[in-house]
Structure formats: C-alpha cells, structure tokens
PDB file of C-alpha atoms in Angstrom:
ATOM      1  CA  ASN R 529       0.322 -19.185  21.658  1.00  0.00           C
ATOM      2  CA  ALA R 530      -0.996 -22.760  20.824  1.00  0.00           C
ATOM      3  CA  GLY R 531      -4.669 -21.647  19.692  1.00  0.00           C
ATOM      4  CA  VAL R 532      -7.351 -23.518  20.738  1.00  0.00           C
ATOM      5  CA  ILE R 533      -6.802 -27.742  20.892  1.00  0.00           C
ATOM      6  CA  GLN R 534      -9.283 -29.792  20.044  1.00  0.00           C
ATOM      7  CA  THR R 535      -8.910 -33.782  20.646  1.00  0.00           C
ATOM      8  CA  PRO R 536      -9.987 -36.065  18.761  1.00  0.00           C
ATOM      9  CA  ARG R 537      -9.551 -34.547  15.222  1.00  0.00           C
ATOM     10  CA  HIS R 538     -11.739 -37.164  14.015  1.00  0.00           C
ATOM     11  CA  LYS R 539     -13.835 -39.820  15.547  1.00  0.00           C
ATOM     12  CA  VAL R 540     -16.753 -42.512  14.521  1.00  0.00           C
ATOM     13  CA  THR R 541     -18.973 -43.777  16.675  1.00  0.00           C
ATOM     14  CA  GLY R 542     -21.760 -46.847  16.387  1.00  0.00           C
ATOM     15  CA  LYS R 543     -25.408 -45.887  16.448  1.00  0.00           C
ATOM     16  CA  GLY R 544     -26.223 -45.458  20.158  1.00  0.00           C
ATOM     17  CA  GLN R 545     -22.602 -45.386  21.801  1.00  0.00           C
ATOM     18  CA  GLU R 546     -21.317 -42.575  23.281  1.00  0.00           C
ATOM     19  CA  ALA R 547     -18.902 -39.443  22.310  1.00  0.00           C
ATOM     20  CA  THR R 548     -16.723 -37.741  24.304  1.00  0.00           C
ATOM     21  CA  LEU R 549     -15.127 -34.378  22.952  1.00  0.00           C
ATOM     22  CA  TRP R 550     -12.607 -32.330  23.931  1.00  0.00           C
ATOM     23  CA  CYS R 551     -11.341 -29.156  24.151  1.00  0.00           C
ATOM     24  CA  GLU R 552      -8.286 -27.235  25.498  1.00  0.00           C
ATOM     25  CA  PRO R 553      -9.238 -22.989  25.774  1.00  0.00           C
ATOM     26  CA  ILE R 554      -6.094 -20.635  25.005  1.00  0.00           C
ATOM     27  CA  SER R 555      -4.429 -20.077  28.262  1.00  0.00           C
ATOM     28  CA  GLY R 556      -6.127 -17.139  30.404  1.00  0.00           C
ATOM     29  CA  HIS R 557      -9.147 -17.038  28.380  1.00  0.00           C
ATOM     30  CA  SER R 558     -12.332 -16.425  30.351  1.00  0.00           C
ATOM     31  CA  ALA R 559     -14.988 -17.737  28.058  1.00  0.00           C
ATOM     32  CA  VAL R 560     -15.495 -21.074  26.136  1.00  0.00           C
ATOM     33  CA  PHE R 561     -18.066 -21.967  23.609  1.00  0.00           C
ATOM     34  CA  TRP R 562     -19.030 -24.648  21.564  1.00  0.00           C
ATOM     35  CA  TYR R 563     -20.545 -25.056  18.234  1.00  0.00           C
ATOM     36  CA  ARG R 564     -21.458 -27.252  15.739  1.00  0.00           C
ATOM     37  CA  GLN R 565     -21.160 -27.518  11.963  1.00  0.00           C
ATOM     38  CA  THR R 566     -22.916 -28.808   9.286  1.00  0.00           C
ATOM     39  CA  ILE R 567     -23.911 -28.248   5.632  1.00  0.00           C
ATOM     40  CA  VAL R 568     -27.427 -27.766   6.172  1.00  0.00           C
ATOM     41  CA  GLN R 569     -27.725 -25.773   9.108  1.00  0.00           C
ATOM     42  CA  GLY R 570     -24.320 -24.091   9.233  1.00  0.00           C
ATOM     43  CA  LEU R 571     -22.375 -22.567  12.293  1.00  0.00           C
ATOM     44  CA  GLU R 572     -25.228 -23.108  15.231  1.00  0.00           C
ATOM     45  CA  PHE R 573     -24.178 -22.171  18.503  1.00  0.00           C
ATOM     46  CA  LEU R 574     -24.601 -25.005  21.484  1.00  0.00           C
ATOM     47  CA  THR R 575     -23.403 -23.412  25.253  1.00  0.00           C
ATOM     48  CA  TYR R 576     -20.728 -21.269  26.562  1.00  0.00           C
ATOM     49  CA  PHE R 577     -19.114 -21.188  30.058  1.00  0.00           C
ATOM     50  CA  ARG R 578     -17.579 -18.477  31.834  1.00  0.00           C
ATOM     51  CA  ASN R 579     -15.408 -18.677  34.227  1.00  0.00           C
ATOM     52  CA  GLN R 580     -15.747 -22.443  34.102  1.00  0.00           C
ATOM     53  CA  ALA R 581     -19.296 -21.804  34.961  1.00  0.00           C
ATOM     54  CA  PRO R 582     -22.198 -22.804  32.605  1.00  0.00           C
ATOM     55  CA  ILE R 583     -24.157 -19.537  31.403  1.00  0.00           C
ATOM     56  CA  ASP R 584     -26.561 -20.393  28.391  1.00  0.00           C
ATOM     57  CA  ASP R 585     -26.826 -24.045  26.977  1.00  0.00           C
ATOM     58  CA  SER R 586     -29.529 -23.116  24.798  1.00  0.00           C
ATOM     59  CA  GLY R 587     -28.303 -24.000  21.783  1.00  0.00           C
ATOM     60  CA  MET R 588     -27.960 -27.569  23.257  1.00  0.00           C
ATOM     61  CA  PRO R 589     -30.218 -30.612  22.353  1.00  0.00           C
ATOM     62  CA  LYS R 590     -32.216 -31.537  25.373  1.00  0.00           C
ATOM     63  CA  GLU R 591     -31.358 -35.084  25.566  1.00  0.00           C
ATOM     64  CA  ARG R 592     -28.339 -36.746  25.349  1.00  0.00           C
ATOM     65  CA  PHE R 593     -25.903 -33.642  25.198  1.00  0.00           C
ATOM     66  CA  SER R 594     -24.023 -32.124  27.860  1.00  0.00           C
ATOM     67  CA  ALA R 595     -21.133 -29.768  28.685  1.00  0.00           C
ATOM     68  CA  GLN R 596     -18.756 -29.486  31.135  1.00  0.00           C
ATOM     69  CA  MET R 597     -15.852 -27.358  32.250  1.00  0.00           C
ATOM     70  CA  PRO R 598     -14.177 -28.777  35.025  1.00  0.00           C
ATOM     71  CA  ASN R 599     -11.066 -27.013  35.396  1.00  0.00           C
ATOM     72  CA  GLN R 600     -10.253 -23.872  33.437  1.00  0.00           C
ATOM     73  CA  SER R 601      -7.621 -25.422  30.485  1.00  0.00           C
ATOM     74  CA  HIS R 602     -10.819 -28.139  29.393  1.00  0.00           C
ATOM     75  CA  SER R 603     -14.194 -28.313  28.369  1.00  0.00           C
ATOM     76  CA  THR R 604     -15.847 -31.483  27.115  1.00  0.00           C
ATOM     77  CA  LEU R 605     -19.051 -32.174  25.409  1.00  0.00           C
ATOM     78  CA  LYS R 606     -20.602 -35.523  25.796  1.00  0.00           C
ATOM     79  CA  ILE R 607     -23.199 -37.164  23.658  1.00  0.00           C
ATOM     80  CA  GLN R 608     -25.027 -40.098  24.880  1.00  0.00           C
ATOM     81  CA  SER R 609     -26.686 -42.844  22.342  1.00  0.00           C
ATOM     82  CA  THR R 610     -25.287 -41.016  19.358  1.00  0.00           C
ATOM     83  CA  GLN R 611     -27.527 -40.981  16.273  1.00  0.00           C
ATOM     84  CA  PRO R 612     -26.873 -40.282  12.434  1.00  0.00           C
ATOM     85  CA  GLN R 613     -27.960 -36.719  12.506  1.00  0.00           C
ATOM     86  CA  ASP R 614     -25.404 -35.995  15.156  1.00  0.00           C
ATOM     87  CA  SER R 615     -22.922 -36.628  12.217  1.00  0.00           C
ATOM     88  CA  ALA R 616     -20.988 -33.045  12.481  1.00  0.00           C
ATOM     89  CA  VAL R 617     -17.791 -30.630  12.916  1.00  0.00           C
ATOM     90  CA  TYR R 618     -17.806 -30.007  16.284  1.00  0.00           C
ATOM     91  CA  LEU R 619     -16.195 -26.507  17.513  1.00  0.00           C
ATOM     92  CA  CYS R 620     -15.164 -24.917  20.409  1.00  0.00           C
ATOM     93  CA  ALA R 621     -13.705 -21.445  20.490  1.00  0.00           C
ATOM     94  CA  SER R 622     -12.615 -19.373  23.194  1.00  0.00           C
ATOM     95  CA  SER R 623     -12.432 -15.549  24.057  1.00  0.00           C
ATOM     96  CA  LEU R 624     -10.760 -13.461  26.305  1.00  0.00           C
ATOM     97  CA  GLY R 625     -13.716 -11.691  27.947  1.00  0.00           C
ATOM     98  CA  VAL R 626     -17.502 -11.766  26.972  1.00  0.00           C
ATOM     99  CA  ASN R 627     -19.167  -9.345  25.890  1.00  0.00           C
ATOM    100  CA  GLN R 628     -18.585  -8.685  21.974  1.00  0.00           C
ATOM    101  CA  ASP R 629     -14.913 -10.336  22.315  1.00  0.00           C
ATOM    102  CA  THR R 630     -13.646 -11.779  19.282  1.00  0.00           C
ATOM    103  CA  GLN R 631     -13.992 -15.739  19.854  1.00  0.00           C
ATOM    104  CA  TYR R 632     -10.928 -18.182  18.880  1.00  0.00           C
ATOM    105  CA  PHE R 633     -11.752 -21.089  17.322  1.00  0.00           C
ATOM    106  CA  GLY R 634      -9.866 -24.661  17.048  1.00  0.00           C
ATOM    107  CA  PRO R 635     -10.043 -27.011  14.293  1.00  0.00           C
ATOM    108  CA  GLY R 636     -13.007 -28.815  15.492  1.00  0.00           C
ATOM    109  CA  THR R 637     -13.694 -32.517  15.269  1.00  0.00           C
ATOM    110  CA  ARG R 638     -15.242 -34.126  13.014  1.00  0.00           C
ATOM    111  CA  LEU R 639     -18.057 -36.804  14.611  1.00  0.00           C
ATOM    112  CA  LEU R 640     -19.482 -39.213  12.410  1.00  0.00           C
ATOM    113  CA  VAL R 641     -21.907 -41.950  13.437  1.00  0.00           C
ATOM    114  CA  LEU R 642     -22.714 -44.996  11.484  1.00  0.00           C
TER     115      LEU R 642
ATOM    116  CA  GLY C 126     -34.938 -13.165  15.927  1.00  0.00           C
ATOM    117  CA  ASP C 127     -31.455 -12.790  14.891  1.00  0.00           C
ATOM    118  CA  SER C 128     -30.522 -13.860  11.592  1.00  0.00           C
ATOM    119  CA  VAL C 129     -27.682 -13.198   9.009  1.00  0.00           C
ATOM    120  CA  THR C 130     -28.260 -13.422   5.281  1.00  0.00           C
ATOM    121  CA  GLN C 131     -25.611 -13.250   2.799  1.00  0.00           C
ATOM    122  CA  THR C 132     -24.438 -14.547  -0.699  1.00  0.00           C
ATOM    123  CA  GLU C 133     -25.001 -17.563  -1.841  1.00  0.00           C
ATOM    124  CA  GLY C 134     -22.225 -19.441  -3.167  1.00  0.00           C
ATOM    125  CA  PRO C 135     -20.241 -21.203  -4.809  1.00  0.00           C
ATOM    126  CA  VAL C 136     -18.289 -17.787  -6.487  1.00  0.00           C
ATOM    127  CA  THR C 137     -15.934 -18.979  -9.106  1.00  0.00           C
ATOM    128  CA  LEU C 138     -13.734 -15.823  -9.958  1.00  0.00           C
ATOM    129  CA  SER C 139     -10.288 -15.217 -11.942  1.00  0.00           C
ATOM    130  CA  GLU C 140      -7.391 -14.434  -9.971  1.00  0.00           C
ATOM    131  CA  GLY C 141      -7.318 -10.457 -10.233  1.00  0.00           C
ATOM    132  CA  THR C 142     -10.698  -9.928 -10.693  1.00  0.00           C
ATOM    133  CA  SER C 143     -12.791  -7.863  -7.590  1.00  0.00           C
ATOM    134  CA  LEU C 144     -14.791  -9.882  -5.077  1.00  0.00           C
ATOM    135  CA  THR C 145     -18.140  -8.851  -3.308  1.00  0.00           C
ATOM    136  CA  VAL C 146     -20.074 -10.837  -0.883  1.00  0.00           C
ATOM    137  CA  ASN C 147     -23.026  -9.132   0.359  1.00  0.00           C
ATOM    138  CA  CYS C 148     -24.450  -9.580   3.997  1.00  0.00           C
ATOM    139  CA  SER C 149     -27.429  -7.696   6.039  1.00  0.00           C
ATOM    140  CA  TYR C 150     -27.891  -8.702   9.821  1.00  0.00           C
ATOM    141  CA  GLU C 151     -30.878  -8.689  11.445  1.00  0.00           C
ATOM    142  CA  THR C 152     -31.363  -7.728  15.240  1.00  0.00           C
ATOM    143  CA  LYS C 153     -32.767  -5.215  17.839  1.00  0.00           C
ATOM    144  CA  GLN C 154     -29.548  -5.079  19.547  1.00  0.00           C
ATOM    145  CA  TYR C 155     -26.349  -2.801  18.603  1.00  0.00           C
ATOM    146  CA  PRO C 156     -24.229  -5.693  17.105  1.00  0.00           C
ATOM    147  CA  THR C 157     -20.322  -6.069  16.552  1.00  0.00           C
ATOM    148  CA  LEU C 158     -20.055  -7.115  13.282  1.00  0.00           C
ATOM    149  CA  PHE C 159     -17.274  -9.727  12.195  1.00  0.00           C
ATOM    150  CA  TRP C 160     -16.418 -11.656   8.840  1.00  0.00           C
ATOM    151  CA  TYR C 161     -14.681 -15.009   8.988  1.00  0.00           C
ATOM    152  CA  VAL C 162     -12.679 -17.086   6.874  1.00  0.00           C
ATOM    153  CA  GLN C 163     -12.123 -21.105   6.893  1.00  0.00           C
ATOM    154  CA  TYR C 164     -10.337 -23.282   5.356  1.00  0.00           C
ATOM    155  CA  PRO C 165     -10.619 -26.764   4.704  1.00  0.00           C
ATOM    156  CA  GLY C 166      -9.754 -28.875   8.099  1.00  0.00           C
ATOM    157  CA  GLU C 167     -10.115 -25.708  10.094  1.00  0.00           C
ATOM    158  CA  GLY C 168     -11.929 -23.873  12.106  1.00  0.00           C
ATOM    159  CA  PRO C 169     -12.925 -19.911  11.210  1.00  0.00           C
ATOM    160  CA  GLN C 170     -10.965 -17.650  12.156  1.00  0.00           C
ATOM    161  CA  LEU C 171     -11.106 -13.968  12.511  1.00  0.00           C
ATOM    162  CA  LEU C 172     -10.403 -11.856   9.143  1.00  0.00           C
ATOM    163  CA  PHE C 173     -11.591  -8.591  10.559  1.00  0.00           C
ATOM    164  CA  LYS C 174     -14.256  -6.964  13.082  1.00  0.00           C
ATOM    165  CA  VAL C 175     -16.372  -3.471  13.271  1.00  0.00           C
ATOM    166  CA  PRO C 176     -17.544  -2.676  16.010  1.00  0.00           C
ATOM    167  CA  LYS C 177     -19.156   0.395  15.357  1.00  0.00           C
ATOM    168  CA  ALA C 178     -21.475   1.877  12.650  1.00  0.00           C
ATOM    169  CA  ASN C 179     -20.343   3.608  10.017  1.00  0.00           C
ATOM    170  CA  GLU C 180     -16.551   2.299  10.319  1.00  0.00           C
ATOM    171  CA  LYS C 181     -14.364   0.465   8.012  1.00  0.00           C
ATOM    172  CA  GLY C 182     -12.355  -3.298   8.967  1.00  0.00           C
ATOM    173  CA  SER C 183      -9.626  -4.380   6.424  1.00  0.00           C
ATOM    174  CA  ASN C 184      -7.038  -6.755   6.353  1.00  0.00           C
ATOM    175  CA  ARG C 185      -5.490  -8.798   3.561  1.00  0.00           C
ATOM    176  CA  GLY C 186      -6.753  -6.262   0.999  1.00  0.00           C
ATOM    177  CA  PHE C 187     -10.430  -7.284   2.266  1.00  0.00           C
ATOM    178  CA  GLU C 188     -12.794  -4.655   3.477  1.00  0.00           C
ATOM    179  CA  ALA C 189     -16.570  -4.147   4.953  1.00  0.00           C
ATOM    180  CA  THR C 190     -17.812  -1.224   5.866  1.00  0.00           C
ATOM    181  CA  TYR C 191     -20.573  -1.287   8.811  1.00  0.00           C
ATOM    182  CA  ASN C 192     -23.500   0.518   7.281  1.00  0.00           C
ATOM    183  CA  LYS C 193     -26.108   0.891  10.263  1.00  0.00           C
ATOM    184  CA  GLU C 194     -29.019   2.063   8.141  1.00  0.00           C
ATOM    185  CA  ALA C 195     -28.733  -0.368   5.054  1.00  0.00           C
ATOM    186  CA  THR C 196     -28.223  -3.647   8.283  1.00  0.00           C
ATOM    187  CA  SER C 197     -25.082  -4.297   5.542  1.00  0.00           C
ATOM    188  CA  PHE C 198     -21.298  -5.451   5.734  1.00  0.00           C
ATOM    189  CA  HIS C 199     -20.380  -6.161   2.243  1.00  0.00           C
ATOM    190  CA  LEU C 200     -17.127  -7.873   1.820  1.00  0.00           C
ATOM    191  CA  GLN C 201     -15.174  -6.569  -1.232  1.00  0.00           C
ATOM    192  CA  LYS C 202     -11.778  -7.036  -2.526  1.00  0.00           C
ATOM    193  CA  ALA C 203      -9.788  -5.341  -5.352  1.00  0.00           C
ATOM    194  CA  SER C 204      -8.193  -7.946  -6.596  1.00  0.00           C
ATOM    195  CA  VAL C 205      -8.280 -11.838  -5.511  1.00  0.00           C
ATOM    196  CA  GLN C 206      -5.770 -14.276  -5.442  1.00  0.00           C
ATOM    197  CA  GLU C 207      -5.668 -18.116  -5.702  1.00  0.00           C
ATOM    198  CA  SER C 208      -5.305 -18.366  -2.274  1.00  0.00           C
ATOM    199  CA  ASP C 209      -8.148 -16.834  -1.322  1.00  0.00           C
ATOM    200  CA  SER C 210     -10.116 -19.859  -2.113  1.00  0.00           C
ATOM    201  CA  ALA C 211     -11.982 -20.767   1.141  1.00  0.00           C
ATOM    202  CA  VAL C 212     -15.373 -19.939   2.924  1.00  0.00           C
ATOM    203  CA  TYR C 213     -16.277 -16.876   3.975  1.00  0.00           C
ATOM    204  CA  TYR C 214     -18.736 -15.985   6.580  1.00  0.00           C
ATOM    205  CA  CYS C 215     -20.486 -12.935   7.869  1.00  0.00           C
ATOM    206  CA  ALA C 216     -21.176 -12.840  11.503  1.00  0.00           C
ATOM    207  CA  PHE C 217     -22.472 -10.746  14.667  1.00  0.00           C
ATOM    208  CA  THR C 218     -22.262 -10.636  18.149  1.00  0.00           C
ATOM    209  CA  ASN C 219     -24.631  -8.698  20.121  1.00  0.00           C
ATOM    210  CA  ALA C 220     -22.525 -10.283  23.777  1.00  0.00           C
ATOM    211  CA  TYR C 221     -21.431 -13.256  23.226  1.00  0.00           C
ATOM    212  CA  LYS C 222     -23.177 -15.231  21.104  1.00  0.00           C
ATOM    213  CA  VAL C 223     -22.098 -15.475  17.560  1.00  0.00           C
ATOM    214  CA  ILE C 224     -24.866 -15.794  14.579  1.00  0.00           C
ATOM    215  CA  PHE C 225     -23.353 -16.803  11.656  1.00  0.00           C
ATOM    216  CA  GLY C 226     -24.406 -16.469   7.855  1.00  0.00           C
ATOM    217  CA  LYS C 227     -24.318 -19.571   5.822  1.00  0.00           C
ATOM    218  CA  GLY C 228     -21.066 -18.756   4.367  1.00  0.00           C
ATOM    219  CA  THR C 229     -19.668 -18.072   0.880  1.00  0.00           C
ATOM    220  CA  HIS C 230     -17.281 -20.652  -0.603  1.00  0.00           C
ATOM    221  CA  LEU C 231     -15.125 -18.232  -2.652  1.00  0.00           C
ATOM    222  CA  HIS C 232     -12.753 -20.150  -5.560  1.00  0.00           C
ATOM    223  CA  VAL C 233     -10.235 -18.541  -7.163  1.00  0.00           C
ATOM    224  CA  LEU C 234      -8.829 -20.017 -10.094  1.00  0.00           C
ATOM    225  CA  PRO C 235      -4.749 -19.294 -11.374  1.00  0.00           C
TER     226      PRO C 235
END
C-alpha cells in the first residue's frame, strides 16, 4: 500500500498567484481530510470529504481557498491569489471510515509564498 | 471549546533515560485519544490510539493511559533511544476532526 500521496512536495509561488495542491488517498478509504501546519498555529483542520461529498469546510478561510474531490482517487486544494501568510505545510489524510477512525497522513506539500 | 495542552518543548534527554510528555484535553464529548509522531519531511504517523477510558495504549515501548477523570493522556517511555528523536503530538477526535496539541519536540542525545 503506497500510503497517501501528495504532490508537489514543495511549491514556491509569488504573491497573488494561484496554487493547486493534489492528494491521492489510500485506495478504499472513504474519507479525505485537509489540514494546515504552521509553527505558530500547529496543525489545523481545514476541510473533509466523505465518499467524495464535501461534509465540513469550517476550517477553510472563506476567501481564496477551495477544495474539491472529483473522484475517489484524488482531491485538490486550491488557493487563489496566494499571500505570504498562506505559507505552510498542507497535509492530506484519509481514513477507512469516519467516526473516530485512524487518519493516515501524507508527507505534505510545503508551500512558500514570496 | 475542544483543545489539547501538552508539554512544551524542546525536551532534550540522554539515551537510556525515561520520558514523560504531559497531555491534557478538553471536550464535552467522548473522544478517542491518539499519540502521533512526526519525523522531518513526513506527515504525522499514528503511534497508538485508545478509544476507551481507563485503557492503555502502547507501541515501540511508548505507552499512555486514557484517564477520563483527569482528562489526561500522558506519554511515557522507560528508556529512550536516539531514534526516538521526533515531534510527538497528543490528539483526540470526537467524530472525524482530529484536534492536535502543539507538539513536543524530543531530542535524544547519544
């Protein structure tokens, strides 16, 4: 089992540019999660899909951030008009089920906005 | 609101000494408790989880007991190794969202 795959591993963008981050969950897992990790805030929940349907996006900044899951094998997190404060490691996780199941994390995408 | 408080790091120990990382949590619900470990350049990986109060979880010599009365879940290891150097996160989930502590950076000196 390959684990959760995230691409790219590193991304550098200029202020105002768009960034798209990709996640391939573990095959057979029905739930996909996105988290953001920074030194100051630590690990923060962003959004969650179950069976490809968006369920909770309460952690997503309301402007500029969006997430999709067009099929069961990948999810994307898009950040429009990136700002320096968006610099962080973005982590994708998946789990077999939902309620209190273990989430398996990918290696993350390190985004740097200059 | 839901939160986790854990020992602030960094914690520096010599190989062979004992480790305790304190963790307390706050939630109105009935959580499953986790310890995750993160190595440089990787995502957090599960060390172990404990879904029920008063039970103990363990893995690789690390252990923690889910103390519901004290709302605590302290991580312990009797004898640390240099390879244990990493960041350790206490966490819980009530349903699907994982709430993490700030992490404790452990350095083990040879």
